[in-house]
């Protein structure tokens, strides 16, 4: 098989695997098809970009498992007019997927090296609706609140209070909750007029949400 054919086949298998993990939303699947994960994995792991596993990136962090990215994106129920806040830019892959589905993405990262590399990629790929910032994301972005959707891609012991406060009424937040070195639970929080509703979605494993800059 020639190299382009092999690549095409690997990318087709990638989408097939994501579907087989239960993702059915066609908008999410199309975004996963369009954004090439290979661009977000550098160095010795680049050849494994189409495997359904988390992979190491710089600063001791990881790019999430693609089927988990897809399931979290689906659970977030993003609409085309939404303003979305992401905590934990990492490689920028999740933000890139969201950029295909929402109006505007703000993504926060505590490691400057990662934020800069991700911003370069967003520029190169022409993903102009993503704004990346270097900051401790556990405080959110009060000046730009409220957000229609919030996604946290690092595990917190509890959903951070400032993020709950920055969710608009009717808004949805997805956050992995639990101790960092054990299995965590992915939670969906919906803000209602009279409070917050919590649903447990599935077991996941993320790097911890850490306070302060990296
Ligand atoms: N969404 C990423 C996955 C990143 S892993 C992707 O698609 O590749 C989680 C990221 O959260 C790491 O890069 C880590 O540095 C970052 N992080 C952890 N605590 C943070 C905090 N308080 N504020 C901002 N970023 C944080």
PDB file of C-alpha atoms and ligand atoms in Angstrom:
ATOM      1  CA  UNK A   1       0.000   0.000   0.000  1.00  0.00           C
ATOM      2  CA  UNK A   2       1.342   3.466  -0.842  1.00  0.00           C
ATOM      3  CA  UNK A   3       1.850   5.958   1.982  1.00  0.00           C
ATOM      4  CA  UNK A   4      -1.238   8.130   1.199  1.00  0.00           C
ATOM      5  CA  UNK A   5      -3.454   5.016   1.010  1.00  0.00           C
ATOM      6  CA  UNK A   6      -2.111   3.760   4.326  1.00  0.00           C
ATOM      7  CA  UNK A   7      -2.786   7.159   5.916  1.00  0.00           C
ATOM      8  CA  UNK A   8      -6.291   7.292   4.505  1.00  0.00           C
ATOM      9  CA  UNK A   9      -6.988   3.822   5.829  1.00  0.00           C
ATOM     10  CA  UNK A  10      -5.608   4.729   9.260  1.00  0.00           C
ATOM     11  CA  UNK A  11      -7.864   7.796   9.399  1.00  0.00           C
ATOM     12  CA  UNK A  12     -10.909   5.785   8.311  1.00  0.00           C
ATOM     13  CA  UNK A  13     -10.203   3.221  10.997  1.00  0.00           C
ATOM     14  CA  UNK A  14      -9.817   6.085  13.486  1.00  0.00           C
ATOM     15  CA  UNK A  15     -13.373   7.301  12.788  1.00  0.00           C
ATOM     16  CA  UNK A  16     -14.687   3.744  12.823  1.00  0.00           C
ATOM     17  CA  UNK A  17     -13.202   3.184  16.302  1.00  0.00           C
ATOM     18  CA  UNK A  18     -14.768   6.398  17.609  1.00  0.00           C
ATOM     19  CA  UNK A  19     -18.176   5.322  16.263  1.00  0.00           C
ATOM     20  CA  UNK A  20     -17.757   1.902  17.810  1.00  0.00           C
ATOM     21  CA  UNK A  21     -17.268   3.570  21.233  1.00  0.00           C
ATOM     22  CA  UNK A  22     -20.818   4.877  20.954  1.00  0.00           C
ATOM     23  CA  UNK A  23     -20.439   8.326  19.369  1.00  0.00           C
ATOM     24  CA  UNK A  24     -23.350   8.914  16.999  1.00  0.00           C
ATOM     25  CA  UNK A  25     -23.620  12.701  16.596  1.00  0.00           C
ATOM     26  CA  UNK A  26     -22.757  13.344  12.948  1.00  0.00           C
ATOM     27  CA  UNK A  27     -21.505  16.887  13.598  1.00  0.00           C
ATOM     28  CA  UNK A  28     -19.027  15.520  16.142  1.00  0.00           C
ATOM     29  CA  UNK A  29     -17.936  12.711  13.798  1.00  0.00           C
ATOM     30  CA  UNK A  30     -17.460  15.185  10.939  1.00  0.00           C
ATOM     31  CA  UNK A  31     -15.308  17.427  13.151  1.00  0.00           C
ATOM     32  CA  UNK A  32     -13.202  14.413  14.185  1.00  0.00           C
ATOM     33  CA  UNK A  33     -12.807  13.543  10.507  1.00  0.00           C
ATOM     34  CA  UNK A  34     -11.840  17.057   9.487  1.00  0.00           C
ATOM     35  CA  UNK A  35      -9.300  17.881  12.226  1.00  0.00           C
ATOM     36  CA  UNK A  36      -6.221  15.700  11.752  1.00  0.00           C
ATOM     37  CA  UNK A  37      -5.013  14.462  15.189  1.00  0.00           C
ATOM     38  CA  UNK A  38      -1.587  13.864  13.633  1.00  0.00           C
ATOM     39  CA  UNK A  39      -0.973  17.644  13.630  1.00  0.00           C
ATOM     40  CA  UNK A  40      -1.322  17.706  17.438  1.00  0.00           C
ATOM     41  CA  UNK A  41       1.077  14.875  18.271  1.00  0.00           C
ATOM     42  CA  UNK A  42       4.761  15.603  17.784  1.00  0.00           C
ATOM     43  CA  UNK A  43       7.979  13.634  18.251  1.00  0.00           C
ATOM     44  CA  UNK A  44       8.257   9.890  18.671  1.00  0.00           C
ATOM     45  CA  UNK A  45       4.537   9.326  19.246  1.00  0.00           C
ATOM     46  CA  UNK A  46       3.398  10.997  16.015  1.00  0.00           C
ATOM     47  CA  UNK A  47       3.039   7.611  14.287  1.00  0.00           C
ATOM     48  CA  UNK A  48       0.496   6.556  16.889  1.00  0.00           C
ATOM     49  CA  UNK A  49      -1.760   9.599  16.393  1.00  0.00           C
ATOM     50  CA  UNK A  50      -4.617   7.512  14.947  1.00  0.00           C
ATOM     51  CA  UNK A  51      -4.654   4.986  17.789  1.00  0.00           C
ATOM     52  CA  UNK A  52      -7.413   5.350  20.353  1.00  0.00           C
ATOM     53  CA  UNK A  53      -5.147   6.141  23.280  1.00  0.00           C
ATOM     54  CA  UNK A  54      -3.892   9.178  25.176  1.00  0.00           C
ATOM     55  CA  UNK A  55      -0.319  10.101  24.196  1.00  0.00           C
ATOM     56  CA  UNK A  56       2.410  12.130  25.935  1.00  0.00           C
ATOM     57  CA  UNK A  57       2.914  15.771  24.902  1.00  0.00           C
ATOM     58  CA  UNK A  58       5.348  18.388  26.295  1.00  0.00           C
ATOM     59  CA  UNK A  59       5.441  19.488  29.976  1.00  0.00           C
ATOM     60  CA  UNK A  60       4.542  15.979  31.233  1.00  0.00           C
ATOM     61  CA  UNK A  61       0.952  16.312  29.976  1.00  0.00           C
ATOM     62  CA  UNK A  62      -1.148  14.190  27.595  1.00  0.00           C
ATOM     63  CA  UNK A  63      -3.346  14.601  24.551  1.00  0.00           C
ATOM     64  CA  UNK A  64      -6.588  12.865  25.494  1.00  0.00           C
ATOM     65  CA  UNK A  65      -7.834   9.602  24.015  1.00  0.00           C
ATOM     66  CA  UNK A  66      -9.746  10.512  20.825  1.00  0.00           C
ATOM     67  CA  UNK A  67     -12.874   8.512  21.686  1.00  0.00           C
ATOM     68  CA  UNK A  68     -13.004  10.352  25.033  1.00  0.00           C
ATOM     69  CA  UNK A  69     -12.615  13.701  23.212  1.00  0.00           C
ATOM     70  CA  UNK A  70     -15.522  12.691  20.959  1.00  0.00           C
ATOM     71  CA  UNK A  71     -17.727  11.476  23.834  1.00  0.00           C
ATOM     72  CA  UNK A  72     -17.047  14.622  25.878  1.00  0.00           C
ATOM     73  CA  UNK A  73     -17.788  16.813  22.859  1.00  0.00           C
ATOM     74  CA  UNK A  74     -21.024  14.934  22.221  1.00  0.00           C
ATOM     75  CA  UNK A  75     -22.030  15.198  25.899  1.00  0.00           C
ATOM     76  CA  UNK A  76     -21.423  18.970  25.787  1.00  0.00           C
ATOM     77  CA  UNK A  77     -24.208  19.370  23.167  1.00  0.00           C
ATOM     78  CA  UNK A  78     -22.517  22.349  21.536  1.00  0.00           C
ATOM     79  CA  UNK A  79     -24.545  24.594  19.256  1.00  0.00           C
ATOM     80  CA  UNK A  80     -23.249  26.797  16.403  1.00  0.00           C
ATOM     81  CA  UNK A  81     -23.904  30.033  18.333  1.00  0.00           C
ATOM     82  CA  UNK A  82     -22.233  28.907  21.560  1.00  0.00           C
ATOM     83  CA  UNK A  83     -19.388  30.610  23.375  1.00  0.00           C
ATOM     84  CA  UNK A  84     -17.308  27.824  24.917  1.00  0.00           C
ATOM     85  CA  UNK A  85     -14.654  27.870  27.647  1.00  0.00           C
ATOM     86  CA  UNK A  86     -12.076  25.076  27.799  1.00  0.00           C
ATOM     87  CA  UNK A  87      -9.749  24.562  30.778  1.00  0.00           C
ATOM     88  CA  UNK A  88      -6.559  22.693  29.807  1.00  0.00           C
ATOM     89  CA  UNK A  89      -5.517  23.497  26.227  1.00  0.00           C
ATOM     90  CA  UNK A  90      -2.763  20.846  26.229  1.00  0.00           C
ATOM     91  CA  UNK A  91      -2.081  19.994  22.587  1.00  0.00           C
ATOM     92  CA  UNK A  92      -5.038  22.088  21.396  1.00  0.00           C
ATOM     93  CA  UNK A  93      -6.805  19.082  19.864  1.00  0.00           C
ATOM     94  CA  UNK A  94     -10.043  19.315  21.885  1.00  0.00           C
ATOM     95  CA  UNK A  95     -10.241  23.080  21.227  1.00  0.00           C
ATOM     96  CA  UNK A  96      -9.764  22.448  17.489  1.00  0.00           C
ATOM     97  CA  UNK A  97     -12.632  19.937  17.472  1.00  0.00           C
ATOM     98  CA  UNK A  98     -14.848  22.427  19.340  1.00  0.00           C
ATOM     99  CA  UNK A  99     -13.900  25.203  16.896  1.00  0.00           C
ATOM    100  CA  UNK A 100     -15.803  23.278  14.201  1.00  0.00           C
ATOM    101  CA  UNK A 101     -18.998  23.187  16.253  1.00  0.00           C
ATOM    102  CA  UNK A 102     -19.255  26.472  18.152  1.00  0.00           C
ATOM    103  CA  UNK A 103     -19.031  30.197  17.460  1.00  0.00           C
ATOM    104  CA  UNK A 104     -16.122  31.024  19.747  1.00  0.00           C
ATOM    105  CA  UNK A 105     -13.707  29.023  21.911  1.00  0.00           C
ATOM    106  CA  UNK A 106     -11.629  30.394  24.790  1.00  0.00           C
ATOM    107  CA  UNK A 107      -9.023  27.882  25.929  1.00  0.00           C
ATOM    108  CA  UNK A 108      -6.887  28.299  29.055  1.00  0.00           C
ATOM    109  CA  UNK A 109      -3.563  26.598  29.828  1.00  0.00           C
ATOM    110  CA  UNK A 110      -1.175  26.990  32.771  1.00  0.00           C
ATOM    111  CA  UNK A 111       1.948  25.950  30.757  1.00  0.00           C
ATOM    112  CA  UNK A 112       3.105  28.739  28.460  1.00  0.00           C
ATOM    113  CA  UNK A 113       5.041  26.298  26.205  1.00  0.00           C
ATOM    114  CA  UNK A 114       1.884  24.298  25.487  1.00  0.00           C
ATOM    115  CA  UNK A 115      -0.304  27.377  24.978  1.00  0.00           C
ATOM    116  CA  UNK A 116       2.185  28.846  22.504  1.00  0.00           C
ATOM    117  CA  UNK A 117       2.538  25.617  20.516  1.00  0.00           C
ATOM    118  CA  UNK A 118      -1.254  25.234  20.378  1.00  0.00           C
ATOM    119  CA  UNK A 119      -1.757  28.854  19.267  1.00  0.00           C
ATOM    120  CA  UNK A 120       0.767  28.318  16.445  1.00  0.00           C
ATOM    121  CA  UNK A 121      -1.191  25.291  15.282  1.00  0.00           C
ATOM    122  CA  UNK A 122      -4.521  27.165  15.422  1.00  0.00           C
ATOM    123  CA  UNK A 123      -2.953  29.897  13.241  1.00  0.00           C
ATOM    124  CA  UNK A 124      -1.504  27.375  10.791  1.00  0.00           C
ATOM    125  CA  UNK A 125      -4.812  25.515  10.488  1.00  0.00           C
ATOM    126  CA  UNK A 126      -6.778  28.766  10.150  1.00  0.00           C
ATOM    127  CA  UNK A 127      -8.863  28.103  13.281  1.00  0.00           C
ATOM    128  CA  UNK A 128      -9.531  31.805  13.860  1.00  0.00           C
ATOM    129  CA  UNK A 129     -12.385  31.381  16.341  1.00  0.00           C
ATOM    130  CA  UNK A 130     -10.090  30.011  19.095  1.00  0.00           C
ATOM    131  CA  UNK A 131      -8.437  32.334  21.603  1.00  0.00           C
ATOM    132  CA  UNK A 132      -5.801  30.743  23.825  1.00  0.00           C
ATOM    133  CA  UNK A 133      -4.568  32.267  27.066  1.00  0.00           C
ATOM    134  CA  UNK A 134      -1.908  31.391  29.630  1.00  0.00           C
ATOM    135  CA  UNK A 135      -3.587  31.456  33.014  1.00  0.00           C
ATOM    136  CA  UNK A 136      -4.757  29.287  35.892  1.00  0.00           C
ATOM    137  CA  UNK A 137      -8.035  28.118  34.415  1.00  0.00           C
ATOM    138  CA  UNK A 138      -9.564  27.042  37.717  1.00  0.00           C
ATOM    139  CA  UNK A 139     -10.650  30.693  38.126  1.00  0.00           C
ATOM    140  CA  UNK A 140     -12.239  30.692  34.665  1.00  0.00           C
ATOM    141  CA  UNK A 141     -12.532  33.963  32.757  1.00  0.00           C
ATOM    142  CA  UNK A 142     -14.855  36.169  34.817  1.00  0.00           C
ATOM    143  CA  UNK A 143     -14.594  39.115  32.414  1.00  0.00           C
ATOM    144  CA  UNK A 144     -16.032  37.077  29.529  1.00  0.00           C
ATOM    145  CA  UNK A 145     -18.643  35.121  31.498  1.00  0.00           C
ATOM    146  CA  UNK A 146     -21.254  33.753  31.231  1.00  0.00           C
ATOM    147  CA  UNK A 147     -20.386  30.844  28.929  1.00  0.00           C
ATOM    148  CA  UNK A 148     -22.875  28.614  27.121  1.00  0.00           C
ATOM    149  CA  UNK A 149     -20.614  25.610  27.572  1.00  0.00           C
ATOM    150  CA  UNK A 150     -17.572  24.832  29.754  1.00  0.00           C
ATOM    151  CA  UNK A 151     -15.315  21.804  29.317  1.00  0.00           C
ATOM    152  CA  UNK A 152     -12.591  20.913  31.792  1.00  0.00           C
ATOM    153  CA  UNK A 153      -9.976  18.501  30.432  1.00  0.00           C
ATOM    154  CA  UNK A 154      -8.057  17.967  33.683  1.00  0.00           C
ATOM    155  CA  UNK A 155      -9.437  16.249  36.789  1.00  0.00           C
ATOM    156  CA  UNK A 156     -10.685  18.347  39.700  1.00  0.00           C
ATOM    157  CA  UNK A 157     -11.637  17.028  43.132  1.00  0.00           C
ATOM    158  CA  UNK A 158     -14.921  18.895  42.757  1.00  0.00           C
ATOM    159  CA  UNK A 159     -16.326  21.029  39.931  1.00  0.00           C
ATOM    160  CA  UNK A 160     -14.533  24.373  40.583  1.00  0.00           C
ATOM    161  CA  UNK A 161     -16.921  26.979  42.094  1.00  0.00           C
ATOM    162  CA  UNK A 162     -15.802  29.880  39.847  1.00  0.00           C
ATOM    163  CA  UNK A 163     -16.538  27.761  36.758  1.00  0.00           C
ATOM    164  CA  UNK A 164     -20.007  26.835  38.011  1.00  0.00           C
ATOM    165  CA  UNK A 165     -20.665  30.540  38.579  1.00  0.00           C
ATOM    166  CA  UNK A 166     -19.572  31.381  35.008  1.00  0.00           C
ATOM    167  CA  UNK A 167     -22.034  28.982  33.372  1.00  0.00           C
ATOM    168  CA  UNK A 168     -25.119  30.669  31.965  1.00  0.00           C
ATOM    169  CA  UNK A 169     -28.553  29.408  33.032  1.00  0.00           C
ATOM    170  CA  UNK A 170     -29.331  26.505  30.697  1.00  0.00           C
ATOM    171  CA  UNK A 171     -25.588  26.033  30.131  1.00  0.00           C
ATOM    172  CA  UNK A 172     -23.688  22.734  30.348  1.00  0.00           C
ATOM    173  CA  UNK A 173     -20.305  21.899  31.865  1.00  0.00           C
ATOM    174  CA  UNK A 174     -18.384  18.651  31.433  1.00  0.00           C
ATOM    175  CA  UNK A 175     -15.711  17.915  34.042  1.00  0.00           C
ATOM    176  CA  UNK A 176     -13.780  14.828  35.202  1.00  0.00           C
ATOM    177  CA  UNK A 177     -14.051  14.632  38.977  1.00  0.00           C
ATOM    178  CA  UNK A 178     -11.954  12.593  41.397  1.00  0.00           C
ATOM    179  CA  UNK A 179      -8.451  12.043  42.754  1.00  0.00           C
ATOM    180  CA  UNK A 180      -5.799  12.359  40.076  1.00  0.00           C
ATOM    181  CA  UNK A 181      -4.112   8.964  40.526  1.00  0.00           C
ATOM    182  CA  UNK A 182      -7.274   6.872  40.487  1.00  0.00           C
ATOM    183  CA  UNK A 183     -10.198   6.448  38.140  1.00  0.00           C
ATOM    184  CA  UNK A 184     -12.307   9.564  37.919  1.00  0.00           C
ATOM    185  CA  UNK A 185     -15.918  10.115  36.927  1.00  0.00           C
ATOM    186  CA  UNK A 186     -16.933  12.320  34.041  1.00  0.00           C
ATOM    187  CA  UNK A 187     -19.731  14.599  35.240  1.00  0.00           C
ATOM    188  CA  UNK A 188     -22.204  16.677  33.264  1.00  0.00           C
ATOM    189  CA  UNK A 189     -23.483  19.728  35.122  1.00  0.00           C
ATOM    190  CA  UNK A 190     -26.516  21.589  33.782  1.00  0.00           C
ATOM    191  CA  UNK A 191     -27.327  24.967  35.294  1.00  0.00           C
ATOM    192  CA  UNK A 192     -31.054  25.399  35.900  1.00  0.00           C
ATOM    193  CA  UNK A 193     -32.967  28.492  37.099  1.00  0.00           C
ATOM    194  CA  UNK A 194     -32.986  27.099  40.599  1.00  0.00           C
ATOM    195  CA  UNK A 195     -29.609  25.337  40.834  1.00  0.00           C
ATOM    196  CA  UNK A 196     -27.338  22.752  39.271  1.00  0.00           C
ATOM    197  CA  UNK A 197     -28.168  19.251  38.057  1.00  0.00           C
ATOM    198  CA  UNK A 198     -25.382  16.630  38.086  1.00  0.00           C
ATOM    199  CA  UNK A 199     -25.185  13.469  35.962  1.00  0.00           C
ATOM    200  CA  UNK A 200     -22.447  10.846  36.078  1.00  0.00           C
ATOM    201  CA  UNK A 201     -21.450   9.838  32.542  1.00  0.00           C
ATOM    202  CA  UNK A 202     -18.561   7.338  32.708  1.00  0.00           C
ATOM    203  CA  UNK A 203     -15.193   6.490  34.200  1.00  0.00           C
ATOM    204  CA  UNK A 204     -12.219   8.400  32.770  1.00  0.00           C
ATOM    205  CA  UNK A 205      -8.600   9.145  33.579  1.00  0.00           C
ATOM    206  CA  UNK A 206      -7.147  12.641  33.237  1.00  0.00           C
ATOM    207  CA  UNK A 207      -4.078  14.504  34.472  1.00  0.00           C
ATOM    208  CA  UNK A 208      -4.908  16.673  37.504  1.00  0.00           C
ATOM    209  CA  UNK A 209      -6.119  20.245  37.474  1.00  0.00           C
ATOM    210  CA  UNK A 210      -3.246  22.081  39.161  1.00  0.00           C
ATOM    211  CA  UNK A 211      -3.358  25.553  40.673  1.00  0.00           C
ATOM    212  CA  UNK A 212      -1.043  28.364  39.607  1.00  0.00           C
ATOM    213  CA  UNK A 213       1.047  28.719  36.458  1.00  0.00           C
ATOM    214  CA  UNK A 214       3.338  25.926  35.179  1.00  0.00           C
TER     215      UNK A 214
HETATM  216  N1  LIG B   1      -7.531  19.239  26.055  1.00  0.00           N
HETATM  217  C1  LIG B   1      -6.192  18.710  25.924  1.00  0.00           C
HETATM  218  C2  LIG B   1      -5.872  17.686  26.995  1.00  0.00           C
HETATM  219  C3  LIG B   1      -4.930  18.288  27.905  1.00  0.00           C
HETATM  220  S1  LIG B   1      -4.346  17.467  29.311  1.00  0.00           S
HETATM  221  C4  LIG B   1      -5.923  18.185  24.538  1.00  0.00           C
HETATM  222  O1  LIG B   1      -6.848  18.143  23.722  1.00  0.00           O
HETATM  223  O2  LIG B   1      -4.767  17.870  24.227  1.00  0.00           O
HETATM  224  C5  LIG B   1      -4.796  18.677  30.528  1.00  0.00           C
HETATM  225  C6  LIG B   1      -4.147  20.023  30.419  1.00  0.00           C
HETATM  226  O3  LIG B   1      -4.661  20.823  31.475  1.00  0.00           O
HETATM  227  C7  LIG B   1      -2.616  20.022  30.595  1.00  0.00           C
HETATM  228  O4  LIG B   1      -2.016  20.631  29.504  1.00  0.00           O
HETATM  229  C8  LIG B   1      -2.409  20.824  31.877  1.00  0.00           C
HETATM  230  O5  LIG B   1      -1.230  21.613  31.867  1.00  0.00           O
HETATM  231  C9  LIG B   1      -3.643  21.698  31.897  1.00  0.00           C
HETATM  232  N2  LIG B   1      -4.000  22.215  33.218  1.00  0.00           N
HETATM  233  C10 LIG B   1      -3.971  21.591  34.428  1.00  0.00           C
HETATM  234  N3  LIG B   1      -4.377  22.418  35.398  1.00  0.00           N
HETATM  235  C11 LIG B   1      -4.682  23.605  34.804  1.00  0.00           C
HETATM  236  C12 LIG B   1      -5.158  24.858  35.287  1.00  0.00           C
HETATM  237  N4  LIG B   1      -5.402  25.092  36.579  1.00  0.00           N
HETATM  238  N5  LIG B   1      -5.352  25.856  34.377  1.00  0.00           N
HETATM  239  C13 LIG B   1      -5.104  25.675  33.058  1.00  0.00           C
HETATM  240  N6  LIG B   1      -4.647  24.506  32.546  1.00  0.00           N
HETATM  241  C14 LIG B   1      -4.442  23.474  33.408  1.00  0.00           C
END
